[in-house]
Amino acid sequence: GLGSGGKGSSERSHIGRIGPKRPAPQLRPAAMACGNLRTVSKAELASHASAQDIWLAVHGLVYDVTTFLPDHPGGPEVVEAVAGRECTAEFEDALHSKSSRSEATLKLIGVLDGCQDQVEEWRSKGWTEADGIPDPDELNGRGSGLSVSQVMLPFTAALVVMGAITVAMFMRKKS
């Protein structure tokens, strides 16, 4: 009948196919898989440490921040001080906002050699290249703003209290 998609009328073939036959491709391009991001050696990273050419690594990802340098709210000197090296601690200590992590002028170059597993971990938690620099608090706390330890502490405390009550009740019954 009509819409059967069988051989014969091209009209029937067309009507029978509403939408693609295979699942829609993921929004994340294959080039974003860690294996397809180029690996940047520590030596290559270090060679990009001048005011005219600044790369830095944050959370295992190497970014060219040269274009952003003049617009950095803390001044270019702050960025120049960490040029050509891994600077995750300095970046996180500055409490960067979500918008600063996804600044359009930051250009992702690749993965710092030895950090492939770290980048794959960010991906497994939902990070994509479009997100910009990964936010560990958001990725670990699933966007709640709480870290795993902040969530687990009250749970662990409740278990300890329940355990103590159970032991006390058990001891009371024995005596």
PDB file of C-alpha atoms in Angstrom:
ATOM      1  CA  GLY A   1       0.000   0.000   0.000  1.00  0.00           C
ATOM      2  CA  LEU A   2       0.943   3.648   0.153  1.00  0.00           C
ATOM      3  CA  GLY A   3       3.898   4.374   2.386  1.00  0.00           C
ATOM      4  CA  SER A   4       5.101   0.778   2.311  1.00  0.00           C
ATOM      5  CA  GLY A   5       8.464   1.892   0.983  1.00  0.00           C
ATOM      6  CA  GLY A   6       8.478  -1.109  -1.354  1.00  0.00           C
ATOM      7  CA  LYS A   7       9.885  -1.168  -4.872  1.00  0.00           C
ATOM      8  CA  GLY A   8       7.907   0.430  -7.645  1.00  0.00           C
ATOM      9  CA  SER A   9       6.563   3.939  -7.436  1.00  0.00           C
ATOM     10  CA  SER A  10       9.109   6.545  -6.360  1.00  0.00           C
ATOM     11  CA  GLU A  11       6.261   8.309  -4.570  1.00  0.00           C
ATOM     12  CA  ARG A  12       5.721   5.262  -2.367  1.00  0.00           C
ATOM     13  CA  SER A  13       9.458   5.005  -1.660  1.00  0.00           C
ATOM     14  CA  HIS A  14       9.578   8.624  -0.620  1.00  0.00           C
ATOM     15  CA  ILE A  15       6.495   8.422   1.610  1.00  0.00           C
ATOM     16  CA  GLY A  16       7.735   5.232   3.256  1.00  0.00           C
ATOM     17  CA  ARG A  17      10.872   6.986   4.503  1.00  0.00           C
ATOM     18  CA  ILE A  18       9.967   9.595   7.041  1.00  0.00           C
ATOM     19  CA  GLY A  19      13.296  10.723   8.429  1.00  0.00           C
ATOM     20  CA  PRO A  20      16.666   9.023   8.260  1.00  0.00           C
ATOM     21  CA  LYS A  21      16.992   5.220   8.320  1.00  0.00           C
ATOM     22  CA  ARG A  22      19.934   5.306  10.702  1.00  0.00           C
ATOM     23  CA  PRO A  23      20.170   7.246  13.954  1.00  0.00           C
ATOM     24  CA  ALA A  24      21.013  10.922  13.642  1.00  0.00           C
ATOM     25  CA  PRO A  25      24.730  11.596  14.080  1.00  0.00           C
ATOM     26  CA  GLN A  26      25.866  12.833  17.453  1.00  0.00           C
ATOM     27  CA  LEU A  27      26.380  16.565  17.718  1.00  0.00           C
ATOM     28  CA  ARG A  28      29.941  15.975  18.859  1.00  0.00           C
ATOM     29  CA  PRO A  29      32.170  15.553  15.781  1.00  0.00           C
ATOM     30  CA  ALA A  30      34.492  12.560  15.657  1.00  0.00           C
ATOM     31  CA  ALA A  31      37.458  14.936  15.559  1.00  0.00           C
ATOM     32  CA  MET A  32      36.709  15.785  19.163  1.00  0.00           C
ATOM     33  CA  ALA A  33      37.523  12.298  20.416  1.00  0.00           C
ATOM     34  CA  CYS A  34      40.774  12.432  22.374  1.00  0.00           C
ATOM     35  CA  GLY A  35      42.457  10.146  19.852  1.00  0.00           C
ATOM     36  CA  ASN A  36      41.745  12.679  17.100  1.00  0.00           C
ATOM     37  CA  LEU A  37      42.932  15.757  19.001  1.00  0.00           C
ATOM     38  CA  ARG A  38      46.580  16.241  18.297  1.00  0.00           C
ATOM     39  CA  THR A  39      49.055  15.504  21.072  1.00  0.00           C
ATOM     40  CA  VAL A  40      51.190  18.443  22.156  1.00  0.00           C
ATOM     41  CA  SER A  41      54.529  17.684  23.830  1.00  0.00           C
ATOM     42  CA  LYS A  42      55.655  19.648  26.884  1.00  0.00           C
ATOM     43  CA  ALA A  43      58.564  20.955  24.787  1.00  0.00           C
ATOM     44  CA  GLU A  44      56.217  22.230  22.073  1.00  0.00           C
ATOM     45  CA  LEU A  45      53.990  23.836  24.717  1.00  0.00           C
ATOM     46  CA  ALA A  46      57.042  25.540  26.268  1.00  0.00           C
ATOM     47  CA  SER A  47      58.055  26.944  22.870  1.00  0.00           C
ATOM     48  CA  HIS A  48      54.865  29.064  22.819  1.00  0.00           C
ATOM     49  CA  ALA A  49      55.655  31.418  25.677  1.00  0.00           C
ATOM     50  CA  SER A  50      56.052  34.880  24.158  1.00  0.00           C
ATOM     51  CA  ALA A  51      53.515  37.719  24.285  1.00  0.00           C
ATOM     52  CA  GLN A  52      53.030  37.274  20.525  1.00  0.00           C
ATOM     53  CA  ASP A  53      52.427  33.504  20.809  1.00  0.00           C
ATOM     54  CA  ILE A  54      51.040  32.114  24.071  1.00  0.00           C
ATOM     55  CA  TRP A  55      49.837  28.580  24.622  1.00  0.00           C
ATOM     56  CA  LEU A  56      48.948  27.120  27.986  1.00  0.00           C
ATOM     57  CA  ALA A  57      47.551  23.841  29.269  1.00  0.00           C
ATOM     58  CA  VAL A  58      44.564  23.627  31.598  1.00  0.00           C
ATOM     59  CA  HIS A  59      43.139  20.269  32.707  1.00  0.00           C
ATOM     60  CA  GLY A  60      45.254  18.458  30.116  1.00  0.00           C
ATOM     61  CA  LEU A  61      44.062  20.578  27.181  1.00  0.00           C
ATOM     62  CA  VAL A  62      46.376  22.962  25.324  1.00  0.00           C
ATOM     63  CA  TYR A  63      44.943  26.332  24.272  1.00  0.00           C
ATOM     64  CA  ASP A  64      46.321  29.160  22.169  1.00  0.00           C
ATOM     65  CA  VAL A  65      45.337  32.257  24.174  1.00  0.00           C
ATOM     66  CA  THR A  66      47.299  34.811  22.140  1.00  0.00           C
ATOM     67  CA  THR A  67      44.201  36.523  20.697  1.00  0.00           C
ATOM     68  CA  PHE A  68      42.558  36.732  24.132  1.00  0.00           C
ATOM     69  CA  LEU A  69      45.652  38.161  25.867  1.00  0.00           C
ATOM     70  CA  PRO A  70      44.847  41.902  25.494  1.00  0.00           C
ATOM     71  CA  ASP A  71      41.285  41.325  26.771  1.00  0.00           C
ATOM     72  CA  HIS A  72      42.150  39.285  29.871  1.00  0.00           C
ATOM     73  CA  PRO A  73      40.380  41.024  32.812  1.00  0.00           C
ATOM     74  CA  GLY A  74      43.377  40.461  35.104  1.00  0.00           C
ATOM     75  CA  GLY A  75      45.742  41.963  32.547  1.00  0.00           C
ATOM     76  CA  PRO A  76      48.033  40.233  30.057  1.00  0.00           C
ATOM     77  CA  GLU A  77      50.790  39.869  32.670  1.00  0.00           C
ATOM     78  CA  VAL A  78      48.738  37.292  34.580  1.00  0.00           C
ATOM     79  CA  VAL A  79      48.535  35.055  31.516  1.00  0.00           C
ATOM     80  CA  GLU A  80      52.140  35.741  30.447  1.00  0.00           C
ATOM     81  CA  ALA A  81      53.292  34.482  33.873  1.00  0.00           C
ATOM     82  CA  VAL A  82      51.980  30.975  33.059  1.00  0.00           C
ATOM     83  CA  ALA A  83      52.724  30.982  29.329  1.00  0.00           C
ATOM     84  CA  GLY A  84      54.040  27.789  27.802  1.00  0.00           C
ATOM     85  CA  ARG A  85      53.185  25.504  30.705  1.00  0.00           C
ATOM     86  CA  GLU A  86      50.514  23.539  32.529  1.00  0.00           C
ATOM     87  CA  CYS A  87      48.655  26.015  34.744  1.00  0.00           C
ATOM     88  CA  THR A  88      45.515  24.251  36.001  1.00  0.00           C
ATOM     89  CA  ALA A  89      46.105  25.242  39.646  1.00  0.00           C
ATOM     90  CA  GLU A  90      46.580  28.916  38.783  1.00  0.00           C
ATOM     91  CA  PHE A  91      43.532  28.879  36.503  1.00  0.00           C
ATOM     92  CA  GLU A  92      41.286  27.284  39.132  1.00  0.00           C
ATOM     93  CA  ASP A  93      42.651  29.483  41.957  1.00  0.00           C
ATOM     94  CA  ALA A  94      41.376  32.494  39.985  1.00  0.00           C
ATOM     95  CA  LEU A  95      37.790  31.128  40.169  1.00  0.00           C
ATOM     96  CA  HIS A  96      37.018  31.588  36.454  1.00  0.00           C
ATOM     97  CA  SER A  97      33.351  31.858  35.477  1.00  0.00           C
ATOM     98  CA  LYS A  98      31.510  29.580  33.059  1.00  0.00           C
ATOM     99  CA  SER A  99      31.640  32.281  30.374  1.00  0.00           C
ATOM    100  CA  SER A 100      35.395  32.750  30.791  1.00  0.00           C
ATOM    101  CA  ARG A 101      35.872  28.977  30.355  1.00  0.00           C
ATOM    102  CA  SER A 102      34.098  29.140  26.990  1.00  0.00           C
ATOM    103  CA  GLU A 103      35.672  32.396  25.760  1.00  0.00           C
ATOM    104  CA  ALA A 104      35.378  32.318  21.957  1.00  0.00           C
ATOM    105  CA  THR A 105      38.931  33.549  21.341  1.00  0.00           C
ATOM    106  CA  LEU A 106      40.504  30.574  23.164  1.00  0.00           C
ATOM    107  CA  LYS A 107      41.663  28.134  20.491  1.00  0.00           C
ATOM    108  CA  LEU A 108      41.943  24.472  21.480  1.00  0.00           C
ATOM    109  CA  ILE A 109      45.174  23.100  20.024  1.00  0.00           C
ATOM    110  CA  GLY A 110      45.173  19.569  21.433  1.00  0.00           C
ATOM    111  CA  VAL A 111      45.909  17.343  24.410  1.00  0.00           C
ATOM    112  CA  LEU A 112      49.072  17.724  26.487  1.00  0.00           C
ATOM    113  CA  ASP A 113      51.191  14.591  26.174  1.00  0.00           C
ATOM    114  CA  GLY A 114      50.429  12.274  29.099  1.00  0.00           C
ATOM    115  CA  CYS A 115      46.997  13.805  29.769  1.00  0.00           C
ATOM    116  CA  GLN A 116      44.935  11.678  27.374  1.00  0.00           C
ATOM    117  CA  ASP A 117      43.292   9.703  30.202  1.00  0.00           C
ATOM    118  CA  GLN A 118      42.388  12.913  32.018  1.00  0.00           C
ATOM    119  CA  VAL A 119      40.723  14.332  28.889  1.00  0.00           C
ATOM    120  CA  GLU A 120      38.857  11.057  28.290  1.00  0.00           C
ATOM    121  CA  GLU A 121      37.610  11.258  31.893  1.00  0.00           C
ATOM    122  CA  TRP A 122      36.242  14.777  31.238  1.00  0.00           C
ATOM    123  CA  ARG A 123      34.498  13.419  28.129  1.00  0.00           C
ATOM    124  CA  SER A 124      33.006  10.488  30.059  1.00  0.00           C
ATOM    125  CA  LYS A 125      31.502  13.024  32.476  1.00  0.00           C
ATOM    126  CA  GLY A 126      29.858  14.953  29.652  1.00  0.00           C
ATOM    127  CA  TRP A 127      32.479  17.566  28.716  1.00  0.00           C
ATOM    128  CA  THR A 128      32.719  18.517  25.041  1.00  0.00           C
ATOM    129  CA  GLU A 129      35.064  20.819  23.156  1.00  0.00           C
ATOM    130  CA  ALA A 130      32.191  23.305  22.810  1.00  0.00           C
ATOM    131  CA  ASP A 131      32.145  23.688  26.619  1.00  0.00           C
ATOM    132  CA  GLY A 132      35.610  25.243  26.580  1.00  0.00           C
ATOM    133  CA  ILE A 133      37.880  24.651  29.557  1.00  0.00           C
ATOM    134  CA  PRO A 134      36.438  21.841  31.739  1.00  0.00           C
ATOM    135  CA  ASP A 135      34.888  22.812  35.080  1.00  0.00           C
ATOM    136  CA  PRO A 136      35.699  19.969  37.507  1.00  0.00           C
ATOM    137  CA  ASP A 137      33.182  21.141  40.112  1.00  0.00           C
ATOM    138  CA  GLU A 138      30.381  21.093  37.556  1.00  0.00           C
ATOM    139  CA  LEU A 139      31.471  17.806  35.962  1.00  0.00           C
ATOM    140  CA  ASN A 140      32.023  16.003  39.268  1.00  0.00           C
ATOM    141  CA  GLY A 141      28.890  17.416  40.882  1.00  0.00           C
ATOM    142  CA  ARG A 142      26.750  17.059  37.739  1.00  0.00           C
ATOM    143  CA  GLY A 143      26.130  20.788  37.594  1.00  0.00           C
ATOM    144  CA  SER A 144      24.984  21.127  41.196  1.00  0.00           C
ATOM    145  CA  GLY A 145      28.025  23.183  42.097  1.00  0.00           C
ATOM    146  CA  LEU A 146      28.857  20.617  44.782  1.00  0.00           C
ATOM    147  CA  SER A 147      31.857  18.336  44.642  1.00  0.00           C
ATOM    148  CA  VAL A 148      31.542  14.608  45.244  1.00  0.00           C
ATOM    149  CA  SER A 149      33.113  14.984  48.700  1.00  0.00           C
ATOM    150  CA  GLN A 150      30.594  17.683  49.639  1.00  0.00           C
ATOM    151  CA  VAL A 151      27.752  15.345  48.701  1.00  0.00           C
ATOM    152  CA  MET A 152      29.270  12.281  50.356  1.00  0.00           C
ATOM    153  CA  LEU A 153      30.147  13.883  53.711  1.00  0.00           C
ATOM    154  CA  PRO A 154      26.555  14.167  55.041  1.00  0.00           C
ATOM    155  CA  PHE A 155      25.750  10.694  53.697  1.00  0.00           C
ATOM    156  CA  THR A 156      28.802   9.203  55.405  1.00  0.00           C
ATOM    157  CA  ALA A 157      27.993  11.030  58.655  1.00  0.00           C
ATOM    158  CA  ALA A 158      24.436   9.663  58.555  1.00  0.00           C
ATOM    159  CA  LEU A 159      25.761   6.119  58.091  1.00  0.00           C
ATOM    160  CA  VAL A 160      28.113   6.513  61.060  1.00  0.00           C
ATOM    161  CA  VAL A 161      25.273   7.786  63.272  1.00  0.00           C
ATOM    162  CA  MET A 162      22.976   4.944  62.147  1.00  0.00           C
ATOM    163  CA  GLY A 163      25.751   2.445  62.840  1.00  0.00           C
ATOM    164  CA  ALA A 164      26.304   3.838  66.330  1.00  0.00           C
ATOM    165  CA  ILE A 165      22.584   3.654  67.096  1.00  0.00           C
ATOM    166  CA  THR A 166      22.421   0.070  65.834  1.00  0.00           C
ATOM    167  CA  VAL A 167      25.412  -0.946  67.968  1.00  0.00           C
ATOM    168  CA  ALA A 168      23.908   0.786  71.034  1.00  0.00           C
ATOM    169  CA  MET A 169      20.565  -0.999  70.527  1.00  0.00           C
ATOM    170  CA  PHE A 170      22.294  -4.356  70.057  1.00  0.00           C
ATOM    171  CA  MET A 171      24.396  -3.864  73.220  1.00  0.00           C
ATOM    172  CA  ARG A 172      21.302  -2.867  75.188  1.00  0.00           C
ATOM    173  CA  LYS A 173      19.448  -6.046  74.212  1.00  0.00           C
ATOM    174  CA  LYS A 174      22.402  -8.220  75.342  1.00  0.00           C
ATOM    175  CA  SER A 175      22.511  -6.748  78.853  1.00  0.00           C
TER     176      SER A 175
END
